[in-house]
XYZ file of C-alpha atoms in Angstrom:
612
model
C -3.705 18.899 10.901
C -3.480 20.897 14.296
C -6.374 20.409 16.825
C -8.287 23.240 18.199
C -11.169 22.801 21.129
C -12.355 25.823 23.148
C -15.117 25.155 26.187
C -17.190 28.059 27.854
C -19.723 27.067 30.655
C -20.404 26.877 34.356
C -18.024 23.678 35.202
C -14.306 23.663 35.412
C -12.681 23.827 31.703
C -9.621 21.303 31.796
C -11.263 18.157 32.086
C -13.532 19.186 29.049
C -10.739 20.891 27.232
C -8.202 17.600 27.992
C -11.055 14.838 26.719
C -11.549 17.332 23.224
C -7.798 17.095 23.027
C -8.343 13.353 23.176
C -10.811 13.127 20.325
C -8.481 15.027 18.229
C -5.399 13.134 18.654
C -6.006 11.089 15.221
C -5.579 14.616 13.446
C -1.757 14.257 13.757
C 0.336 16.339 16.491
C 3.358 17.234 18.183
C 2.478 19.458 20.784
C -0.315 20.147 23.069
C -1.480 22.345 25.373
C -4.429 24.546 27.431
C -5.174 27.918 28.463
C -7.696 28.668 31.523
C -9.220 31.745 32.462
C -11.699 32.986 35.090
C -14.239 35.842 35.589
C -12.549 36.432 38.792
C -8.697 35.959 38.195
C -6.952 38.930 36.577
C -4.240 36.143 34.743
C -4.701 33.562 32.442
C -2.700 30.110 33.040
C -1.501 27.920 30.375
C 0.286 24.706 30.386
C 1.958 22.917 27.745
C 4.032 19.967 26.895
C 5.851 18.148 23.851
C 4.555 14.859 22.768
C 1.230 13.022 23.611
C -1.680 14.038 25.659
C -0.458 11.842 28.759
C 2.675 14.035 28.668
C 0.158 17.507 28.958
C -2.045 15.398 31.673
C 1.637 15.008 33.418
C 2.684 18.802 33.361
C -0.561 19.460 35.295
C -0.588 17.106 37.704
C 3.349 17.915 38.433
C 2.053 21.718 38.543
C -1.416 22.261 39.446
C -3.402 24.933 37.958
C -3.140 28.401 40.205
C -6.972 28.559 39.770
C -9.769 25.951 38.026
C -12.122 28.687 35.521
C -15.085 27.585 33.337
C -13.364 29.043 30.257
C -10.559 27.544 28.369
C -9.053 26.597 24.918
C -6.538 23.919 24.027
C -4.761 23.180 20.868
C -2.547 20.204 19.710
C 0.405 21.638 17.373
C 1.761 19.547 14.392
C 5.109 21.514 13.878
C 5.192 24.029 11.159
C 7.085 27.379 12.109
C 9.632 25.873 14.889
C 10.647 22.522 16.037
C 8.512 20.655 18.350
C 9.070 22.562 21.754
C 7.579 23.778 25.108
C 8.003 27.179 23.512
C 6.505 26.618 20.538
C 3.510 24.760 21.262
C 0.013 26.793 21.569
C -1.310 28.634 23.087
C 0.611 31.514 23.237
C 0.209 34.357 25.179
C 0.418 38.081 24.048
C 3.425 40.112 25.727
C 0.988 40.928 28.771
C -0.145 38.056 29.327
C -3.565 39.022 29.057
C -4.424 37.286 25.627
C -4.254 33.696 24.698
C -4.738 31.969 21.271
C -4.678 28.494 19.439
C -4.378 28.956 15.557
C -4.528 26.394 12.528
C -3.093 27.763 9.348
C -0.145 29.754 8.343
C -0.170 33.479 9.154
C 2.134 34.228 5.347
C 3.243 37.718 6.187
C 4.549 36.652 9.529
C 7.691 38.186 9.132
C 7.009 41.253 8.534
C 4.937 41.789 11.739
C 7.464 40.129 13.941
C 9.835 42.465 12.415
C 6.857 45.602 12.878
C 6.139 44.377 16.414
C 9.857 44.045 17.436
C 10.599 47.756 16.939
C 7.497 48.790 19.044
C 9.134 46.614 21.874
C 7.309 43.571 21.851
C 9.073 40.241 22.752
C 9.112 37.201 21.351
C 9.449 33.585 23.291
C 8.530 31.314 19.922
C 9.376 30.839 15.951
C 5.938 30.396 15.482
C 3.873 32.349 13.493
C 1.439 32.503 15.762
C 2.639 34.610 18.729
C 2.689 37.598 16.488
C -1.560 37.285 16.437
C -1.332 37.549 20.311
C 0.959 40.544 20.059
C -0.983 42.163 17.161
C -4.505 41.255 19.331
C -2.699 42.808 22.463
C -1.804 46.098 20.590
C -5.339 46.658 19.033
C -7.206 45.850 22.108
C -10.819 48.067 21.771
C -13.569 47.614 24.766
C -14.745 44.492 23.175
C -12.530 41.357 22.470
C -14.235 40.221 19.294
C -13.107 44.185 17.967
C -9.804 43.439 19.499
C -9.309 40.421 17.174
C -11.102 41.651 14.171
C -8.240 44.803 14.228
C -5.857 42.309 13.979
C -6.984 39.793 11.746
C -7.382 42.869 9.116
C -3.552 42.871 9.419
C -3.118 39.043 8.927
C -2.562 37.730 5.552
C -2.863 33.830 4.894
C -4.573 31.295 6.969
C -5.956 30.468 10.165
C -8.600 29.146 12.379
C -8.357 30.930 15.634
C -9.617 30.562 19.509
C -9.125 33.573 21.824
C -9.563 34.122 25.173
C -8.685 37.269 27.811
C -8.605 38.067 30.877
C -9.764 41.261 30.123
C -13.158 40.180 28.496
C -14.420 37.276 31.155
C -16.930 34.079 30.289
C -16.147 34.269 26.354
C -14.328 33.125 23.659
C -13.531 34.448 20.346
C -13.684 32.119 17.332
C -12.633 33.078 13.628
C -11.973 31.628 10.380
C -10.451 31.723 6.683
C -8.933 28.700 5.561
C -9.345 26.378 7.990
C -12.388 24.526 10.079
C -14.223 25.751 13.016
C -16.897 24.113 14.455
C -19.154 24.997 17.487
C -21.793 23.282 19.313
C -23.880 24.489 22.258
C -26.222 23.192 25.277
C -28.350 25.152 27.799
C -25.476 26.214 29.673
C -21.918 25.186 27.721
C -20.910 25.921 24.671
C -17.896 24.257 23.088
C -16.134 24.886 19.460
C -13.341 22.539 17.653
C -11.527 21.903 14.236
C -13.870 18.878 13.955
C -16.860 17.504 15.223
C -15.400 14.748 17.532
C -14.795 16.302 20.204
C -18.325 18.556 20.534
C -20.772 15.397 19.914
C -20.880 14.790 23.303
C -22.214 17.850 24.113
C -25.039 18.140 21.480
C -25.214 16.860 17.823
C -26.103 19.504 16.525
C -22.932 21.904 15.366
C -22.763 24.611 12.839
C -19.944 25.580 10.439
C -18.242 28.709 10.063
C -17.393 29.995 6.898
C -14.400 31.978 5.961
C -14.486 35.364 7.238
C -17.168 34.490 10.255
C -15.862 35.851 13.294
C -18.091 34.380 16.676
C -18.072 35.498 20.300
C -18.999 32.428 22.387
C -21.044 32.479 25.775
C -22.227 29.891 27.875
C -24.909 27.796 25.836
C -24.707 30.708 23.353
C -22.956 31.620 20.309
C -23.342 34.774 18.154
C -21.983 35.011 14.338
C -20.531 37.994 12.860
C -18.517 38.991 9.949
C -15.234 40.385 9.648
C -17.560 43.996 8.535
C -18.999 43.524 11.603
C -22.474 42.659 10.508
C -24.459 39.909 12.427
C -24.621 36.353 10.387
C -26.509 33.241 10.239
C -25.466 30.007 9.437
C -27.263 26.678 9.193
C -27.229 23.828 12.073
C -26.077 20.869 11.217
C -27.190 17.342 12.550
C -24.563 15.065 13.225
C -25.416 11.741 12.801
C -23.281 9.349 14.640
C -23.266 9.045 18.390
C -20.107 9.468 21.202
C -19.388 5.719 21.351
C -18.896 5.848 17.105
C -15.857 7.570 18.210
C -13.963 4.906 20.703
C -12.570 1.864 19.875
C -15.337 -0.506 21.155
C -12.727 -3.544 22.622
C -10.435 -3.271 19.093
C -6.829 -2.696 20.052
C -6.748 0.288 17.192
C -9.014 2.315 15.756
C -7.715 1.164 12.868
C -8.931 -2.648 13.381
C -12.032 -1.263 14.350
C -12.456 0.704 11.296
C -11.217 -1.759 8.769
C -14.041 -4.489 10.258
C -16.613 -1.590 10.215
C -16.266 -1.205 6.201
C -19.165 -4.188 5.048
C -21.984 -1.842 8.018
C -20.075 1.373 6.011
C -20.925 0.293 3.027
C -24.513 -0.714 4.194
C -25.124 2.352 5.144
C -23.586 3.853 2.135
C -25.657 2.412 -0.221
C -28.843 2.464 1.585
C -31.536 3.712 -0.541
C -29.605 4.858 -3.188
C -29.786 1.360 -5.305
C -32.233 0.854 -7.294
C -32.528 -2.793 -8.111
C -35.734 -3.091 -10.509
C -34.329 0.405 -12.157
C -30.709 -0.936 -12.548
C -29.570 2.982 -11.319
C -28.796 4.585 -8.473
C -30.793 7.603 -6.648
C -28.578 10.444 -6.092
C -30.117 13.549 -5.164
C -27.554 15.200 -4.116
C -26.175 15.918 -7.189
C -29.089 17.711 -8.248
C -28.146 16.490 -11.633
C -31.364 15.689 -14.064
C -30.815 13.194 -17.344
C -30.442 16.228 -19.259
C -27.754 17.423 -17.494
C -26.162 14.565 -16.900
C -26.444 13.445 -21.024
C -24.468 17.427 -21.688
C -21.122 16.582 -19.744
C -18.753 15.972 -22.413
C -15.781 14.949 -20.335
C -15.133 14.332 -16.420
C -12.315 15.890 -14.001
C -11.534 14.126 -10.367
C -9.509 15.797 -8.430
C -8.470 14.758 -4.902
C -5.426 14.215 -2.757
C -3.620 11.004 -1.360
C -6.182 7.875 -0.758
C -8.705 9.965 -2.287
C -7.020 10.686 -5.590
C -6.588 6.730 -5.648
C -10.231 6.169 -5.227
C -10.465 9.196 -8.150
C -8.647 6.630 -10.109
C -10.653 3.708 -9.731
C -13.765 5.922 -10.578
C -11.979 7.616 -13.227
C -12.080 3.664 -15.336
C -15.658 3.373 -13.824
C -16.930 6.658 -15.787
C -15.367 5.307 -18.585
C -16.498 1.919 -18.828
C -20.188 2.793 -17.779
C -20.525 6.043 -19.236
C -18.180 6.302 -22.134
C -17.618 9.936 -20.901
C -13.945 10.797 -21.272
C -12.569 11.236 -17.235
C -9.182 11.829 -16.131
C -7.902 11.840 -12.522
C -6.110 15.203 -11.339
C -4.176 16.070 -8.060
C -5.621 18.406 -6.516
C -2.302 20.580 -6.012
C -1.325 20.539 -9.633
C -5.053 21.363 -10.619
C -5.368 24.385 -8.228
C -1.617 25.881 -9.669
C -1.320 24.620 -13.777
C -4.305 26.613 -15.089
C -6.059 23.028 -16.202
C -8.734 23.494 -19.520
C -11.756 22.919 -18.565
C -14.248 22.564 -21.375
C -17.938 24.462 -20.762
C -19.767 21.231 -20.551
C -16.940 19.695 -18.212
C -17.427 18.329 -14.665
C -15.403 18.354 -11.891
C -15.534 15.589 -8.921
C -13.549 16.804 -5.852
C -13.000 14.023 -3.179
C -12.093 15.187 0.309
C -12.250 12.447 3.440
C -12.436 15.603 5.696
C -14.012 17.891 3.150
C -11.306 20.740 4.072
C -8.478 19.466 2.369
C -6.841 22.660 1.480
C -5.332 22.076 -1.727
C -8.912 20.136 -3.031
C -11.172 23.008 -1.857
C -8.661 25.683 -3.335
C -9.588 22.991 -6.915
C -13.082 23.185 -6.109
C -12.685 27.292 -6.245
C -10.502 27.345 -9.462
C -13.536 25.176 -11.083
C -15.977 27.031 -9.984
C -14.282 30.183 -11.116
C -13.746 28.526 -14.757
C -18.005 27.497 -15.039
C -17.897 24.146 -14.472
C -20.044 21.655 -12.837
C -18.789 20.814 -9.264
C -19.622 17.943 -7.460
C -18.174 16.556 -4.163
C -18.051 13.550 -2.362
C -17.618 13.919 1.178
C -17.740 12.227 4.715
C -17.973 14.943 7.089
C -21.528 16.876 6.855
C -21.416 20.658 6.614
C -17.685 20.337 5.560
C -16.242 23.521 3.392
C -15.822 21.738 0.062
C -19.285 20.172 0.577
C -20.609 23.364 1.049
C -18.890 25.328 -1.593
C -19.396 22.842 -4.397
C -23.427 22.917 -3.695
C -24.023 19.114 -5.327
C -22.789 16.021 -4.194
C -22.363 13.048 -2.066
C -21.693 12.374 1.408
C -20.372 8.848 1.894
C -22.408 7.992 5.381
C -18.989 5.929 6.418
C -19.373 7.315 9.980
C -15.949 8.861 11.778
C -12.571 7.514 10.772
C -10.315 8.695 13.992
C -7.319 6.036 12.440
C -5.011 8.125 10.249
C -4.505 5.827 7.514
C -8.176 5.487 5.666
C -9.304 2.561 5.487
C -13.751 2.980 5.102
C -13.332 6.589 4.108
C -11.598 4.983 0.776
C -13.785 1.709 -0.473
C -16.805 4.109 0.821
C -15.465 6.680 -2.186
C -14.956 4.146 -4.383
C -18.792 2.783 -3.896
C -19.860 6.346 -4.288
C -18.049 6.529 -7.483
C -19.594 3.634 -8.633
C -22.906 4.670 -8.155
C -21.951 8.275 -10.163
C -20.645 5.609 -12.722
C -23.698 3.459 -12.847
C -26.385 6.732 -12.698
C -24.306 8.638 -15.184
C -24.047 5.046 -17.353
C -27.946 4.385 -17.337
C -28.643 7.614 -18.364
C -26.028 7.770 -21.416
C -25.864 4.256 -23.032
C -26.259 1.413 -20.217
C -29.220 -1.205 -20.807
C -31.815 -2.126 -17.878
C -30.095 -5.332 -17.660
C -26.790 -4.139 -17.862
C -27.935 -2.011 -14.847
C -29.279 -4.108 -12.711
C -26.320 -6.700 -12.818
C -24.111 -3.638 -11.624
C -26.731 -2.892 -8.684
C -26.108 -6.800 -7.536
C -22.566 -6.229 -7.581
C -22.828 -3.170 -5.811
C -24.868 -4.901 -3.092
C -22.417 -8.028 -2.832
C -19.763 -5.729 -1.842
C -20.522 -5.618 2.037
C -20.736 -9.783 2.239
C -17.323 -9.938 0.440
C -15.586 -7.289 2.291
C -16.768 -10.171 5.409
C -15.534 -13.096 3.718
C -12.151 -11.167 3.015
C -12.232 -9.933 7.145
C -12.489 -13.735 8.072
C -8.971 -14.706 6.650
C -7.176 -11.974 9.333
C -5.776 -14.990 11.100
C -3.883 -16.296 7.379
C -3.229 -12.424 6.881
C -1.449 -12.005 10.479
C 0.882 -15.096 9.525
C 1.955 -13.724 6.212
C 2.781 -10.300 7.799
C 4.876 -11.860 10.463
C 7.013 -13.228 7.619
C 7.673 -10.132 6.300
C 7.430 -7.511 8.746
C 11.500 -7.758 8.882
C 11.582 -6.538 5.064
C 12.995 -3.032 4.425
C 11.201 -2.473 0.817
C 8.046 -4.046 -0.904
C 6.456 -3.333 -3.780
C 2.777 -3.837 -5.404
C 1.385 -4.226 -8.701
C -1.689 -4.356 -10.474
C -3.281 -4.339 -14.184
C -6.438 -1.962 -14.662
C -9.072 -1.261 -11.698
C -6.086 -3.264 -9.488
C -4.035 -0.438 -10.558
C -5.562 1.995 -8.315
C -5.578 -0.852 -5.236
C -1.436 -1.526 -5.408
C -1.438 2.501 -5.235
C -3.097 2.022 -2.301
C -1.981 -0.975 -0.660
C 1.912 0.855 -0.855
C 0.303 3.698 0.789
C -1.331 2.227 3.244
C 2.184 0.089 4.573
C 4.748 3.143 4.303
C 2.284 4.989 5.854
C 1.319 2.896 8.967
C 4.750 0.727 9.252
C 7.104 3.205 8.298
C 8.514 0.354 5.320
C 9.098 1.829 2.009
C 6.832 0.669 -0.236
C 5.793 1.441 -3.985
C 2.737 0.653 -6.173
C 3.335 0.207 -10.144
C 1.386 -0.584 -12.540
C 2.304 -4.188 -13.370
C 3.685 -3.584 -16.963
C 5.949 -0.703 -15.594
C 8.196 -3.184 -13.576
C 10.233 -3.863 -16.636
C 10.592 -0.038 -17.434
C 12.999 0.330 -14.277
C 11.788 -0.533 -11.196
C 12.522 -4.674 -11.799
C 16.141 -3.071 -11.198
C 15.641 -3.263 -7.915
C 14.376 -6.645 -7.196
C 16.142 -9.308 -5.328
C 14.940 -11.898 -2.432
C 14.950 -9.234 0.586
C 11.874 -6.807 -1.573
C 8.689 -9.235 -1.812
C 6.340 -7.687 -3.918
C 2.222 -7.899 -3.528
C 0.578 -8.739 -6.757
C -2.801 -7.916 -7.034
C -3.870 -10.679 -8.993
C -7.471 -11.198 -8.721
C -9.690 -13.381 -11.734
C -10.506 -10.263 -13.734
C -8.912 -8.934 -17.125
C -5.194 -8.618 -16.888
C -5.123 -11.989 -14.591
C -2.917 -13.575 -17.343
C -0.594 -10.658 -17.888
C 0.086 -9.805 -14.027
C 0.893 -14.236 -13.982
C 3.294 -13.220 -15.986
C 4.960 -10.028 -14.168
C 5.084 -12.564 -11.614
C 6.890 -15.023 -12.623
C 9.579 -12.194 -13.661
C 9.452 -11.296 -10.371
C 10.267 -15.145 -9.135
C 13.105 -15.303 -11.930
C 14.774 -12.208 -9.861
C 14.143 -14.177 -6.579
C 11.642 -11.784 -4.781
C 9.213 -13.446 -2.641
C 5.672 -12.755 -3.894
C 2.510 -11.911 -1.829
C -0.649 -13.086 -4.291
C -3.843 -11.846 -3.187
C -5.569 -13.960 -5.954
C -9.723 -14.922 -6.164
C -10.548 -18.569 -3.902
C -10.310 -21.263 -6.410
C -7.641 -19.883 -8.706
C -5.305 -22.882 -8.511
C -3.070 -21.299 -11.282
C -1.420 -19.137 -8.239
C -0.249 -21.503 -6.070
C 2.703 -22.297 -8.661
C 4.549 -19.050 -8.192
C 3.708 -18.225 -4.432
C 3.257 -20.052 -1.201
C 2.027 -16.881 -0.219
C -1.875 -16.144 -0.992
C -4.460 -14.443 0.162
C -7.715 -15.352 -0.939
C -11.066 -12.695 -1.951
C -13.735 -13.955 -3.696
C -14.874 -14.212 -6.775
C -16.912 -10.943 -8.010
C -17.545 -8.680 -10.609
C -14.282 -6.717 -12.227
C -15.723 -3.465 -11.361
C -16.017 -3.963 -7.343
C -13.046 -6.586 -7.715
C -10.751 -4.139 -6.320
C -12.108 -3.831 -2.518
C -12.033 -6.745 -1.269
C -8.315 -6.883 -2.357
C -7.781 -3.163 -0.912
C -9.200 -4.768 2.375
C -6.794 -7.795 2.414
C -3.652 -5.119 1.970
C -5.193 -3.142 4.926
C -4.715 -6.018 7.187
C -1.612 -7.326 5.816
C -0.067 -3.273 6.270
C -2.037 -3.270 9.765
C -0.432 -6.551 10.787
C 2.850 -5.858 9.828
C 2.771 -2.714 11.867
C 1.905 -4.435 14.736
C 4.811 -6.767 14.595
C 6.964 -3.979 13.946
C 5.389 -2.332 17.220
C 4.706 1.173 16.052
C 1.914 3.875 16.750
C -0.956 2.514 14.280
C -3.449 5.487 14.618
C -1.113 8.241 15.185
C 1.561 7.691 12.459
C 4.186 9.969 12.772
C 4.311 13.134 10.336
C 0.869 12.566 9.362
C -1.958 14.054 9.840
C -5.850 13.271 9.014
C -6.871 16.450 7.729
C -4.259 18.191 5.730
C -5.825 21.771 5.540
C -2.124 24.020 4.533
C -0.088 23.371 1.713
């Protein structure tokens, strides 16, 4: 959620600090602001501002900074203890004013050191839980700062991700973690950490992950790890492998757009050399799974949040169909807090975008604990649940700075597939049976084109109904999962409400609510269930809603019920669902745009959701 970026080097911090801020703004904020210091100024300055970046950019041009030092962190706040506010956005400053810190997390016992703090006369300027880590650093300073912060982080319970700089301790920062992601990077002479990689690539791509309870004192073009015992650490480096200009929107009005025609190169790159045509399997060695144990699971658990848990869905019929291995589909939440049964040949599948999704990593630990299998598919290399869970799958979709997911999702879903197909061929698929999947597989990226070159019939349809208030989507089997999704993806970026049903639940309540102001998006592509959906909607018609048919080129049958169609092509029932998920991201993306609001920076949301 919140963004953190710290620099240390020889140059002038802000403009560093203000482009990291920058590259973090897809993470979701409310708030943002800096704090400088310098070996040879006895005060640290912050500024801060509510809103955007442009807003912080304005504060410091209105009032320049007393002094320009080579050390600084920054922080964009997405409002959890207080409203947004000058006050209340990071970082905050410890009663002296010699301290300043940027946190991610929630500090749980914040109350009670406010209270503890209060009676030994320290002041408070913010609800946040934050300020009470200044005070509590302030009161246990030692001669070094990385004791000063490890005396107060023994007081701290809950989570955080932390940045700390003094005036007291010149040309370094102090870097911690339990819960949530830090990141640091270095050069010959700057070293620079962050919640995420974005903002450190272009520095160096090579970064290395902290793991909860690493504490780090940062230097310029130097970084030492230490635990919270005090004893020195080492982690691995990390190769990142997507360059700075991955990361900007390359003449596309949104990052979105961008990201949404990047999915048949995502998918490319997904698959390569993991298809194995003449085989009919897939080559997965990251799951460090042989036929043996792949032939012992007796039943499969995805868990996930959100777009992933939707992609969890669609894999969830894939394991079935291919496998015959008995797979349900958990939110990760419900997993983590309803003591689940897990059998002792289970396996669990956690999907995380980020890879830190709090409540999916805290599923990945219950698993763990309870001696399953756990695999993961991921995006982000080096990510915490990637790490933890020890096998699995990164999806090689490159960044996703747009909020909404758009590659991130058919990536997991093609990643699925694979698990599907490998896990199929080894239990009870033929050769042939096999290698028709594979072609499927390797269709996907040409019909994911073919669905991109109908944006200009997609744009006309969402100017019809960008004025609506309500929509709803439906879809039989694997087009289940993609109504799920396409509602998600228009509430989420056009603010409309919207709801997904499975197409034989409209009569069970929700056809209550239908009249000729909610058009509904039926998912209606040639694949089983084509004949039943026809039918949900034609009872849709009979209660005058308008109907949005994304339906497979050459269906004629459609045209009878809606003047409204989008066309995907024909293709096998198991990838059948993407190109249709692509055709709702442009008709949600569309409508947004006519509706004029912020299309990578959604309000309330946030990319990474790593608290509760």
């Amino acid at each position: 959620m919140c963004g953190i970026i710290g620099f240390v080097g020889t140059t002038p911090a802000v403009p560093h600090l203000l482009s990291g801020l920058r590259k973090l703004e897809y993470r979701g904020y409310d708030s943002a602001g800096i704090a400088i210091a310098s070996p040879t100024e006895p005060d640290i300055v912050i500024r801060k501002a509510v809103g955007k970046i442009a807003n912080l950019d304005q504060a410091i041009a209105s009032h320049p900074l007393e002094f320009e030092g080579p050390i600084g962190i920054g922080h964009t706040r997405w409002a959890t203890h207080g409203i947004p506010s000058v006050q209340n956005a990071h970082p905050h400053l410890s009663q002296d004013g010699r301290f300043a810190v940027v946190h991610n997390g929630i500090i749980e016992n914040f109350h009670d050191l406010r209270k503890q703090l209060r009676e030994l006369g320290f002041e408070f300027r913010s609800e946040t839980d934050t300020e009470v880590l200044a005070h509590l650093i302030q009161l246990h300073r030692a001669d070094t700062l990385i004791d000063s912060v490890r005396a107060a982080l023994r007081l701290v319970r809950g989570t955080f991700g932390i940045a700390v700089v003094s005036s007291c301790f010149p040309n370094q920062i102090v870097v911690a973690r339990r819960g949530s992601p830090i990141v640091i990077g270095a050069n010959e002479t700057e070293t620079i950490v962050a919640s995420d990689v974005a903002p450190i690539i272009p520095y160096t791509n090579k970064v290395t992950f902290l793991d909860d309870g690493d504490i780090a004192v940062l230097t310029p073009g130097h970084f030492e790890i230490r635990s919270m015992e005090n004893t020195s650490v080492s982690r691995s480096e990390t190769a990142v492998d997507w360059d700075p200009g991955a990361a900007e929107k390359g003449g596309f009005e949104h990052f979105m757009l961008k990201e949404i025609f990047e999915q048949p190169e995502a998918l490319e790159n997904c698959f390569r050399g993991r298809l194995l045509e003449e085989d009919g399997t897939a080559k997965l060695s990251g799951l460090r799974l042989d036929p043996h144990d792949i032939a012992s699971f007796d039943n499969l658990v995805i868990t996930a949040c959100g777009t992933s848990y939707y992609a969890g869905l669609h894999g969830s019929y894939a394991f079935e169909q291919l496998a015959g291995i008995p797979t349900r589909i958990e939110q990760a939440a419900e997993f983590r807090y309803r003591n689940p049964i897990l059998s002792p040949n289970a396996g669990v599948i956690a999907i995380s975008q980020s890879g830190e999704t709090a409540d999916t990593l805290a599923a990945v630990r219950e698993a763990a604990r309870k001696g399953a299998t756990v695999l993961s598919i991921c995006n982000i290399v080096g990510s915490t649940i990637a790490r933890e869970a020890g096998r699995g799958i990164y999806l090689h979709a490159g960044p996703e700075i747009g909020v909404a997911s758009t590659k991130a999702f058919l990536c997991q879903v093609a990643v699925l597939n694979m698990m599907a197909l490998l896990f199929g061929r080894t239990r009870r698929l033929s050769n042939s049976e096999g290698v028709h999947i594979v072609h499927a597989l390797k269709k996907l990226p040409d019909l994911i084109r073919s669905v991109l070159e109908q944006k200009d019939c997609i744009r006309k349809i969402a100017e019809k109904y960008a004025g609506c208030s309500n929509a709803f989507y439906i879809g039989r089997g694997y087009m289940y999962p993609a109504a799920l999704e396409g509602a998600l993806k228009l509430k989420e970026i056009s603010y409309l409400h919207a709801e997904g049903y499975h197409a034989a639940e409209l009569k069970h309540g929700p056809i209550a609510l239908l009249d000729e102001k909610v058009p509904v998006v039926a998912c209606a592509p040639l694949v089983p269930g084509h004949d039943k959906t026809i039918g949900n909607i034609q009872e849709c018609r009979a209660r005058k809603s308008p109907v949005i048919a994304i339906a497979t080129e050459g269906d004629d049958s459609i045209a009878a019920f809606t003047e409204d169609i989008i066309r995907v092509p024909q293709c096998s029932e198991l990838v059948a669902a993407l190109p249709v998920v692509v055709a709702e991201q442009l008709l949600a993306y569309y409508i947004a745009r006519f509706r004029g609001e912020p299309i990578d920076q959604p309000r309330n949301l946030a990319k990474s959701v790593t608290v509760e």
